[in-house]
Amino acid sequence: ILRNYYDGNMMSLLNYVSIQLLLLLTESLRSYTSHAFTPPTSLPNINTLKSGPSNVRSRKFGYELYMAGVPEIDNWEVLRSGVVTGISRKHPVIDDGDKIETSALADPKSAITGKIVITKSGSKYKLLKESAASVKRNSRKQQNNKAASPPKDKNGVSKSAKAATKQNQDVINKNRDSIRMSAIKDLKLNGKTVGNGKYLLAGSPQRSTSGKSQIWSAYRSDQNGDPTGDRLKVKMTANSEALSRESINYDKITSGIFFGKFVKKMEYLPQANGKGFEKLSALVIDAGYQ
């Protein structure tokens, strides 16, 4: 039919067939290039391929075709800008052995020998052997970081941090001691206590009208043993029965309609529990105003 169409002109027939073959070859190359250099969104897992000779061969061929389409960089290093430089391998445009410089990596820390990295523009490259200069530089950098890092104890706390903490604590303790000494001086604390250290006595005692009781100024002690709160009065006597009745009377007059009209009773101590006051009872009340 073709011979009749070309009126027996064999040369025209051969030209036509050659053109058709050339077009077919061009289309095949275009299809191969499109698949080879457009990586899939995810790599197939070769280890999870199902049984079936034809299916396995076709999938392995597709994986190998993808890997063949990923350009490689040998003798590589990552610059501060995140750009990878090295020797080109299997690049569709750059000849093998020529120097290549990529755009900045999306994650420079992902640059590891044998891994595929992705640039910010979306290009993918497989990294082969890292350059000796890069390996040496990174090793020196790690050693410097290790040397700069202060030694730590078994709990991961650096010695410098522990020293700073101890120094701060020393300052706190020094300030606390200074405050305590100032309080002792200003409040005239005498070092005596009742209630097992709960109340700090100050100054010298006064005698009651009957002369049978001692009346001291005092302050409540905080958890550090320092004075806190308003000034108090502590009445102590060996007549615990009389002091107990007085405590009950305070309870009566400071409740009900008399609430707030009298000084507040803080505590009654059947035993004063203080050095030098072992045989005495104590009644602790607000000092009020003089």
Short mmCIF file of C-alpha atoms in Angstrom, two decimals:
data_model
loop_
_atom_site.label_atom_id
_atom_site.label_comp_id
_atom_site.label_asym_id
_atom_site.label_seq_id
_atom_site.Cartn_x
_atom_site.Cartn_y
_atom_site.Cartn_z
CA ILE A 1 0.00 0.00 0.00
CA LEU A 2 2.83 2.36 0.95
CA ARG A 3 4.60 1.54 -2.30
CA ASN A 4 1.46 2.38 -4.23
CA TYR A 5 1.05 5.54 -2.15
CA TYR A 6 4.56 6.69 -3.00
CA ASP A 7 4.18 5.67 -6.65
CA GLY A 8 6.98 3.12 -6.44
CA ASN A 9 9.51 5.67 -5.16
CA MET A 10 11.58 3.56 -2.77
CA MET A 11 13.64 6.52 -1.54
CA SER A 12 10.53 8.41 -0.40
CA LEU A 13 9.31 5.30 1.38
CA LEU A 14 12.58 4.93 3.28
CA ASN A 15 12.52 8.60 4.29
CA TYR A 16 9.02 8.18 5.66
CA VAL A 17 9.93 5.10 7.71
CA SER A 18 13.08 6.80 9.05
CA ILE A 19 11.11 9.83 10.21
CA GLN A 20 8.55 7.64 11.99
CA LEU A 21 11.26 5.63 13.75
CA LEU A 22 13.00 8.85 14.84
CA LEU A 23 9.75 10.21 16.28
CA LEU A 24 9.12 6.96 18.14
CA LEU A 25 12.65 6.96 19.62
CA THR A 26 12.31 10.60 20.70
CA GLU A 27 9.05 9.89 22.47
CA SER A 28 10.57 6.87 24.26
CA LEU A 29 13.55 8.93 25.50
CA ARG A 30 11.22 11.69 26.71
CA SER A 31 9.16 9.15 28.69
CA TYR A 32 12.28 7.58 30.21
CA THR A 33 13.74 10.96 31.22
CA SER A 34 10.46 12.05 32.78
CA HIS A 35 10.29 8.94 34.96
CA ALA A 36 14.00 8.75 35.73
CA PHE A 37 14.46 12.32 36.97
CA THR A 38 11.11 12.88 38.64
CA PRO A 39 11.44 10.93 41.93
CA PRO A 40 8.29 9.45 43.46
CA THR A 41 6.87 11.03 46.62
CA SER A 42 8.10 8.05 48.67
CA LEU A 43 10.63 5.28 48.07
CA PRO A 44 9.32 1.71 47.82
CA ASN A 45 10.42 -0.61 50.58
CA ILE A 46 12.24 -3.43 48.81
CA ASN A 47 12.09 -5.64 51.90
CA THR A 48 8.28 -5.59 51.97
CA LEU A 49 7.74 -6.53 48.29
CA LYS A 50 5.20 -9.38 47.96
CA SER A 51 5.94 -12.69 46.33
CA GLY A 52 5.55 -13.09 42.61
CA PRO A 53 8.53 -13.09 40.23
CA SER A 54 7.16 -10.64 37.70
CA ASN A 55 5.85 -8.22 40.35
CA VAL A 56 9.14 -8.30 42.26
CA ARG A 57 11.20 -7.75 39.15
CA SER A 58 9.05 -4.84 38.01
CA ARG A 59 9.14 -3.11 41.42
CA LYS A 60 12.86 -3.62 41.85
CA PHE A 61 13.40 -2.25 38.38
CA GLY A 62 11.32 0.83 39.26
CA TYR A 63 13.31 1.35 42.48
CA GLU A 64 16.63 0.93 40.70
CA LEU A 65 15.44 3.29 37.98
CA TYR A 66 14.58 5.89 40.62
CA MET A 67 17.93 5.51 42.36
CA ALA A 68 19.67 5.75 39.01
CA GLY A 69 17.88 9.05 38.47
CA VAL A 70 19.09 10.68 41.74
CA PRO A 71 22.32 12.61 41.11
CA GLU A 72 25.19 11.81 43.45
CA ILE A 73 27.81 14.02 45.07
CA ASP A 74 31.18 12.58 46.01
CA ASN A 75 33.91 14.13 48.18
CA TRP A 76 31.27 16.48 49.54
CA GLU A 77 31.12 19.11 52.26
CA VAL A 78 28.42 21.43 53.59
CA LEU A 79 29.23 25.13 53.68
CA ARG A 80 28.00 27.54 56.35
CA SER A 81 25.31 28.72 53.95
CA GLY A 82 23.90 25.19 53.80
CA VAL A 83 25.15 24.66 50.24
CA VAL A 84 26.70 21.28 49.36
CA THR A 85 29.79 21.25 47.15
CA GLY A 86 31.61 18.24 45.75
CA ILE A 87 32.19 16.10 42.66
CA SER A 88 29.23 15.35 40.40
CA ARG A 89 28.12 11.78 39.68
CA LYS A 90 25.18 10.63 37.50
CA HIS A 91 23.88 14.16 36.97
CA PRO A 92 21.67 14.63 33.89
CA VAL A 93 23.39 17.86 32.92
CA ILE A 94 26.75 18.08 34.74
CA ASP A 95 29.45 15.64 33.60
CA ASP A 96 30.85 13.08 36.03
CA GLY A 97 33.94 14.42 37.77
CA ASP A 98 32.96 18.08 37.42
CA LYS A 99 32.51 20.24 40.50
CA ILE A 100 28.89 20.73 41.62
CA GLU A 101 27.36 23.23 44.01
CA THR A 102 23.76 22.80 45.11
CA SER A 103 21.33 25.34 46.46
CA ALA A 104 21.00 25.50 50.27
CA LEU A 105 19.73 22.35 51.96
CA ALA A 106 16.36 22.37 53.67
CA ASP A 107 18.05 20.74 56.68
CA PRO A 108 21.87 20.99 56.69
CA LYS A 109 22.03 18.59 59.67
CA SER A 110 20.59 15.83 57.46
CA ALA A 111 23.83 15.69 55.43
CA ILE A 112 25.16 12.19 56.19
CA THR A 113 27.17 9.87 54.01
CA GLY A 114 24.92 7.47 52.09
CA LYS A 115 21.77 9.53 52.67
CA ILE A 116 19.63 11.49 50.21
CA VAL A 117 19.34 15.19 50.99
CA ILE A 118 16.79 17.70 49.74
CA THR A 119 17.50 21.32 48.89
CA LYS A 120 15.14 24.19 49.61
CA SER A 121 14.27 24.21 45.91
CA GLY A 122 13.22 20.54 46.10
CA SER A 123 16.19 18.93 44.32
CA LYS A 124 17.48 15.61 45.67
CA TYR A 125 21.06 14.36 45.85
CA LYS A 126 22.65 11.24 47.27
CA LEU A 127 25.77 11.94 49.29
CA LEU A 128 28.67 9.56 48.76
CA LYS A 129 31.97 9.89 50.65
CA GLU A 130 32.50 13.04 52.71
CA SER A 131 35.64 15.01 51.94
CA ALA A 132 38.63 14.46 54.24
CA ALA A 133 38.83 18.19 54.98
CA SER A 134 35.18 18.23 56.06
CA VAL A 135 35.61 15.17 58.28
CA LYS A 136 38.68 16.70 59.94
CA ARG A 137 36.98 20.05 60.44
CA ASN A 138 33.88 18.49 61.99
CA SER A 139 36.00 16.29 64.26
CA ARG A 140 37.97 19.32 65.47
CA LYS A 141 34.73 21.22 66.04
CA GLN A 142 33.33 18.39 68.18
CA GLN A 143 36.53 18.26 70.23
CA ASN A 144 36.42 22.01 70.79
CA ASN A 145 32.78 21.83 71.88
CA LYS A 146 33.63 19.00 74.26
CA ALA A 147 36.58 20.92 75.68
CA ALA A 148 34.49 24.07 76.07
CA SER A 149 31.78 22.15 77.87
CA PRO A 150 32.46 22.20 81.64
CA PRO A 151 32.85 18.81 83.35
CA LYS A 152 29.67 17.42 84.90
CA ASP A 153 28.93 15.11 87.78
CA LYS A 154 26.97 11.85 87.55
CA ASN A 155 23.70 13.81 87.65
CA GLY A 156 24.67 15.93 84.64
CA VAL A 157 25.28 19.12 86.65
CA SER A 158 28.42 21.03 85.70
CA LYS A 159 30.97 21.85 88.38
CA SER A 160 30.76 25.54 87.51
CA ALA A 161 26.99 25.49 88.02
CA LYS A 162 27.43 23.74 91.36
CA ALA A 163 30.07 26.29 92.38
CA ALA A 164 27.77 29.16 91.36
CA THR A 165 24.91 27.61 93.32
CA LYS A 166 27.10 27.20 96.38
CA GLN A 167 28.31 30.79 96.04
CA ASN A 168 24.73 32.06 95.80
CA GLN A 169 23.77 29.98 98.82
CA ASP A 170 26.71 31.40 100.75
CA VAL A 171 25.51 34.91 99.90
CA ILE A 172 21.98 34.02 101.03
CA ASN A 173 23.28 32.56 104.27
CA LYS A 174 25.47 35.60 104.84
CA ASN A 175 22.53 37.95 104.26
CA ARG A 176 20.36 35.82 106.53
CA ASP A 177 22.99 35.97 109.26
CA SER A 178 23.23 39.73 108.80
CA ILE A 179 19.45 40.09 109.10
CA ARG A 180 19.42 37.85 112.16
CA MET A 181 22.14 39.87 113.86
CA SER A 182 20.34 43.10 113.02
CA ALA A 183 17.11 41.70 114.45
CA ILE A 184 18.83 40.54 117.59
CA LYS A 185 20.26 44.01 118.04
CA ASP A 186 17.11 45.98 117.20
CA LEU A 187 14.61 43.71 118.93
CA LYS A 188 16.93 43.01 121.83
CA LEU A 189 16.58 39.24 121.52
CA ASN A 190 18.39 37.56 124.38
CA GLY A 191 18.68 34.02 123.02
CA LYS A 192 16.06 32.58 125.38
CA THR A 193 13.00 30.76 124.06
CA VAL A 194 9.80 29.04 125.23
CA GLY A 195 7.55 26.55 123.52
CA ASN A 196 10.55 24.52 122.30
CA GLY A 197 11.90 27.48 120.32
CA LYS A 198 8.52 28.65 119.06
CA TYR A 199 8.75 32.03 120.81
CA LEU A 200 11.90 34.17 121.06
CA LEU A 201 12.22 36.21 124.24
CA ALA A 202 13.57 39.75 124.18
CA GLY A 203 15.02 42.14 126.73
CA SER A 204 14.59 41.63 130.45
CA PRO A 205 11.42 40.45 132.24
CA GLN A 206 9.05 42.63 134.22
CA ARG A 207 7.41 41.50 137.44
CA SER A 208 3.63 41.33 137.78
CA THR A 209 1.86 43.38 140.45
CA SER A 210 1.80 40.37 142.79
CA GLY A 211 5.46 39.70 142.06
CA LYS A 212 4.73 36.03 141.37
CA SER A 213 4.92 36.18 137.56
CA GLN A 214 7.48 37.19 134.94
CA ILE A 215 6.29 39.16 131.89
CA TRP A 216 8.54 39.00 128.83
CA SER A 217 8.47 40.63 125.42
CA ALA A 218 8.68 38.01 122.67
CA TYR A 219 8.41 37.32 118.95
CA ARG A 220 7.20 34.34 117.00
CA SER A 221 9.99 32.28 115.39
CA ASP A 222 9.87 31.33 111.70
CA GLN A 223 11.17 28.08 110.19
CA ASN A 224 14.72 29.47 110.12
CA GLY A 225 14.64 30.54 113.75
CA ASP A 226 14.31 34.23 112.89
CA PRO A 227 11.77 36.60 114.53
CA THR A 228 8.59 37.28 112.60
CA GLY A 229 5.29 39.06 113.17
CA ASP A 230 4.22 41.58 115.79
CA ARG A 231 5.58 41.83 119.31
CA LEU A 232 4.04 39.49 121.87
CA LYS A 233 3.92 39.21 125.65
CA VAL A 234 4.69 36.01 127.53
CA LYS A 235 3.56 35.68 131.17
CA MET A 236 5.27 32.90 133.12
CA THR A 237 4.66 31.63 136.60
CA ALA A 238 5.11 28.55 138.75
CA ASN A 239 1.39 28.71 139.69
CA SER A 240 0.10 26.81 136.66
CA GLU A 241 -3.42 26.52 138.15
CA ALA A 242 -3.84 30.29 138.38
CA LEU A 243 -2.41 30.82 134.89
CA SER A 244 -4.77 28.16 133.48
CA ARG A 245 -7.77 30.03 134.94
CA GLU A 246 -6.47 33.26 133.41
CA SER A 247 -6.22 31.51 130.01
CA ILE A 248 -9.85 30.35 130.31
CA ASN A 249 -10.95 33.90 131.19
CA TYR A 250 -9.18 35.22 128.07
CA ASP A 251 -11.10 32.69 126.00
CA LYS A 252 -14.38 33.91 127.44
CA ILE A 253 -13.85 37.64 127.09
CA THR A 254 -12.38 37.43 123.57
CA SER A 255 -15.40 35.62 122.14
CA GLY A 256 -19.02 36.59 121.55
CA ILE A 257 -19.93 40.27 121.98
CA PHE A 258 -16.46 41.03 123.36
CA PHE A 259 -14.63 39.83 120.24
CA GLY A 260 -11.90 42.32 119.26
CA LYS A 261 -12.21 44.35 122.43
CA PHE A 262 -9.27 42.77 124.19
CA VAL A 263 -5.80 41.59 123.26
CA LYS A 264 -5.74 38.20 121.57
CA LYS A 265 -4.55 35.13 123.42
CA MET A 266 -2.08 33.22 121.26
CA GLU A 267 -1.40 30.10 123.32
CA TYR A 268 -1.33 28.61 126.79
CA LEU A 269 1.67 26.42 127.59
CA PRO A 270 1.18 24.25 130.71
CA GLN A 271 4.93 23.76 130.51
CA ALA A 272 7.01 26.65 129.21
CA ASN A 273 9.50 24.25 127.58
CA GLY A 274 12.44 26.61 127.67
CA LYS A 275 15.88 26.45 129.22
CA GLY A 276 15.71 28.03 132.67
CA PHE A 277 11.89 27.86 132.69
CA GLU A 278 11.42 24.11 133.23
CA LYS A 279 9.08 24.48 136.23
CA LEU A 280 7.00 27.34 134.85
CA SER A 281 3.83 27.63 132.79
CA ALA A 282 3.45 30.30 130.10
CA LEU A 283 0.61 32.35 128.62
CA VAL A 284 1.32 34.01 125.26
CA ILE A 285 -0.80 37.03 124.21
CA ASP A 286 -0.61 40.01 121.87
CA ALA A 287 1.47 42.85 123.25
CA GLY A 288 -1.16 45.45 122.36
CA TYR A 289 -0.17 49.14 122.50
CA GLN A 290 1.64 50.92 125.29
#
